[in-house]
mmCIF file of C-alpha atoms in Angstrom:
data_model
loop_
_atom_site.group_PDB
_atom_site.id
_atom_site.type_symbol
_atom_site.label_atom_id
_atom_site.label_comp_id
_atom_site.label_asym_id
_atom_site.label_seq_id
_atom_site.Cartn_x
_atom_site.Cartn_y
_atom_site.Cartn_z
ATOM 1 C CA UNK Y 1 -11.848 -13.791 4.115
ATOM 2 C CA UNK Y 2 -9.739 -11.225 5.926
ATOM 3 C CA UNK Y 3 -10.803 -7.942 6.082
ATOM 4 C CA UNK Y 4 -8.245 -4.799 5.683
ATOM 5 C CA UNK Y 5 -8.505 -1.642 7.342
ATOM 6 C CA UNK Y 6 -6.069 1.750 6.222
ATOM 7 C CA UNK Y 7 -5.697 4.242 8.016
ATOM 8 C CA UNK Y 8 -3.127 7.063 8.247
ATOM 9 C CA UNK Y 9 -3.938 9.441 5.623
ATOM 10 C CA UNK Y 10 -4.544 13.170 5.134
ATOM 11 C CA UNK Y 11 -2.787 16.668 4.093
ATOM 12 C CA UNK Y 12 1.003 17.205 3.779
ATOM 13 C CA UNK Y 13 2.456 19.634 2.300
ATOM 14 C CA UNK Y 14 4.939 19.064 -0.657
ATOM 15 C CA UNK Y 15 7.997 17.200 0.687
ATOM 16 C CA UNK Y 16 6.631 16.003 4.153
ATOM 17 C CA UNK Y 17 5.951 12.304 5.533
ATOM 18 C CA UNK Y 18 3.290 10.234 6.176
ATOM 19 C CA UNK Y 19 2.843 6.892 7.670
ATOM 20 C CA UNK Y 20 -0.297 4.679 6.165
ATOM 21 C CA UNK Y 21 -0.893 1.304 8.280
ATOM 22 C CA UNK Y 22 -3.228 -1.146 6.867
ATOM 23 C CA UNK Y 23 -4.625 -3.426 9.661
ATOM 24 C CA UNK Y 24 -5.477 -6.917 9.053
ATOM 25 C CA UNK Y 25 -8.717 -8.906 10.852
ATOM 26 C CA UNK Y 26 -6.220 -11.939 11.037
ATOM 27 C CA UNK Y 27 -3.028 -13.156 10.426
ATOM 28 C CA UNK Y 28 -2.596 -14.135 6.847
ATOM 29 C CA UNK Y 29 0.329 -16.263 4.569
ATOM 30 C CA UNK Y 30 -0.398 -13.744 1.908
ATOM 31 C CA UNK Y 31 1.563 -10.812 0.146
ATOM 32 C CA UNK Y 32 0.431 -7.427 1.195
ATOM 33 C CA UNK Y 33 0.134 -4.839 -1.624
ATOM 34 C CA UNK Y 34 -0.101 -1.125 -1.573
ATOM 35 C CA UNK Y 35 -1.884 0.638 -4.960
ATOM 36 C CA UNK Y 36 -3.120 3.936 -4.932
ATOM 37 C CA UNK Y 37 -5.642 5.700 -7.065
ATOM 38 C CA UNK Y 38 -6.101 9.435 -8.247
ATOM 39 C CA UNK Y 39 -9.035 10.714 -9.676
ATOM 40 C CA UNK Y 40 -9.664 9.349 -13.591
ATOM 41 C CA UNK Y 41 -6.926 7.786 -13.466
ATOM 42 C CA UNK Y 42 -6.192 3.547 -13.493
ATOM 43 C CA UNK Y 43 -5.086 1.888 -9.992
ATOM 44 C CA UNK Y 44 -1.374 2.051 -9.415
ATOM 45 C CA UNK Y 45 0.785 -0.521 -7.977
ATOM 46 C CA UNK Y 46 2.912 1.278 -5.265
ATOM 47 C CA UNK Y 47 4.385 -1.303 -3.380
ATOM 48 C CA UNK Y 48 4.509 -4.839 -1.908
ATOM 49 C CA UNK Y 49 5.867 -7.138 0.807
ATOM 50 C CA UNK Y 50 5.960 -10.987 1.484
ATOM 51 C CA UNK Y 51 4.492 -12.518 4.588
ATOM 52 C CA UNK Y 52 8.152 -12.967 5.939
ATOM 53 C CA UNK Y 53 8.879 -9.253 5.122
ATOM 54 C CA UNK Y 54 11.776 -10.361 3.197
ATOM 55 C CA UNK Y 55 10.775 -9.468 -0.229
ATOM 56 C CA UNK Y 56 9.787 -6.212 -0.894
ATOM 57 C CA UNK Y 57 8.494 -4.558 -4.136
ATOM 58 C CA UNK Y 58 7.901 -0.677 -5.532
ATOM 59 C CA UNK Y 59 6.210 0.919 -8.295
ATOM 60 C CA UNK Y 60 9.206 3.095 -10.077
ATOM 61 C CA UNK Y 61 7.215 6.168 -8.783
ATOM 62 C CA UNK Y 62 7.831 5.552 -5.666
ATOM 63 C CA UNK Y 63 11.490 4.021 -5.156
ATOM 64 C CA UNK Y 64 13.477 5.633 -2.786
ATOM 65 C CA UNK Y 65 10.529 7.822 -1.305
ATOM 66 C CA UNK Y 66 8.658 5.025 0.028
ATOM 67 C CA UNK Y 67 8.969 2.101 2.407
ATOM 68 C CA UNK Y 68 6.984 -0.700 3.188
ATOM 69 C CA UNK Y 69 7.223 -3.098 6.249
ATOM 70 C CA UNK Y 70 5.353 -5.244 8.246
ATOM 71 C CA UNK Y 71 4.552 -6.020 12.194
ATOM 72 C CA UNK Y 72 3.026 -9.744 11.860
ATOM 73 C CA UNK Y 73 2.662 -9.519 15.482
ATOM 74 C CA UNK Y 74 -0.069 -6.901 15.237
ATOM 75 C CA UNK Y 75 -0.949 -7.944 11.678
ATOM 76 C CA UNK Y 76 -0.396 -4.588 10.505
ATOM 77 C CA UNK Y 77 1.480 -3.379 6.959
ATOM 78 C CA UNK Y 78 2.955 0.162 7.099
ATOM 79 C CA UNK Y 79 3.854 2.271 4.001
ATOM 80 C CA UNK Y 80 6.164 5.255 5.160
ATOM 81 C CA UNK Y 81 5.982 7.947 2.522
ATOM 82 C CA UNK Y 82 8.571 10.482 2.010
ATOM 83 C CA UNK Y 83 9.482 13.514 0.254
ATOM 84 C CA UNK Y 84 5.884 13.494 -0.852
ATOM 85 C CA UNK Y 85 4.863 15.258 -3.930
ATOM 86 C CA UNK Y 86 1.590 16.464 -5.418
ATOM 87 C CA UNK Y 87 1.484 13.735 -7.825
ATOM 88 C CA UNK Y 88 1.593 11.430 -4.845
ATOM 89 C CA UNK Y 89 -2.324 12.707 -4.101
ATOM 90 C CA UNK Y 90 -4.625 9.336 -4.466
ATOM 91 C CA UNK Y 91 -6.374 7.193 -2.074
ATOM 92 C CA UNK Y 92 -4.556 4.609 -0.636
ATOM 93 C CA UNK Y 93 -5.434 1.249 -0.750
ATOM 94 C CA UNK Y 94 -4.025 -2.088 0.870
ATOM 95 C CA UNK Y 95 -4.720 -5.860 -0.138
ATOM 96 C CA UNK Y 96 -4.105 -9.342 -0.148
ATOM 97 C CA UNK Y 97 -2.320 -10.963 -2.692
ATOM 98 C CA UNK Y 98 -3.839 -14.115 -4.466
ATOM 99 C CA UNK Y 99 -1.537 -15.439 -7.466
ATOM 100 C CA UNK Y 100 0.553 -14.204 -9.665
ATOM 101 C CA UNK Y 101 2.536 -10.829 -10.291
ATOM 102 C CA UNK Y 102 2.448 -8.446 -7.388
ATOM 103 C CA UNK Y 103 1.932 -5.186 -9.581
ATOM 104 C CA UNK Y 104 -1.117 -5.490 -11.002
ATOM 105 C CA UNK Y 105 -4.804 -5.229 -8.737
ATOM 106 C CA UNK Y 106 -6.636 -8.378 -10.497
ATOM 107 C CA UNK Y 107 -3.772 -10.399 -8.543
ATOM 108 C CA UNK Y 108 -5.233 -9.486 -5.313
ATOM 109 C CA UNK Y 109 -8.647 -10.334 -3.899
ATOM 110 C CA UNK Y 110 -9.265 -8.647 -0.122
ATOM 111 C CA UNK Y 111 -9.288 -4.942 -0.338
ATOM 112 C CA UNK Y 112 -9.597 -2.290 2.305
ATOM 113 C CA UNK Y 113 -12.030 0.970 1.605
ATOM 114 C CA UNK Y 114 -8.914 2.918 1.046
ATOM 115 C CA UNK Y 115 -7.236 6.112 2.835
ATOM 116 C CA UNK Y 116 -7.050 9.600 1.327
ATOM 117 C CA UNK Y 117 -3.364 11.009 0.880
ATOM 118 C CA UNK Y 118 -3.390 14.697 -0.377
ATOM 119 C CA UNK Y 119 -0.151 16.743 -1.025
ATOM 120 C CA UNK Y 120 -0.042 20.109 -1.538
ATOM 121 C CA UNK Y 121 2.328 22.313 -2.969
#
């Protein structure tokens, strides 16, 4: 079992930037993903990164604006979010991948508690 803790959320104006962190309780060999969920909407895939960092995958809504990275020495995965827009407002979750495709929540089995990101217009 692994515990994941997200941090770095907050309130930012449109066009601004935030960097989210996902700290794991131990080193894992799992791909780590970021998802987000806005009120009344389904959980949406944002990005994923393989354990060695060589594989990076992004949802269509964030391509070109968000960058996922990891520091295995710190057991931490980051999500750099630039040019934020009001539609990016959501609770952002990180999760450890289990098996299968990367862009579906049901293929992840450990989740953090989430961090709120609010983008004002």
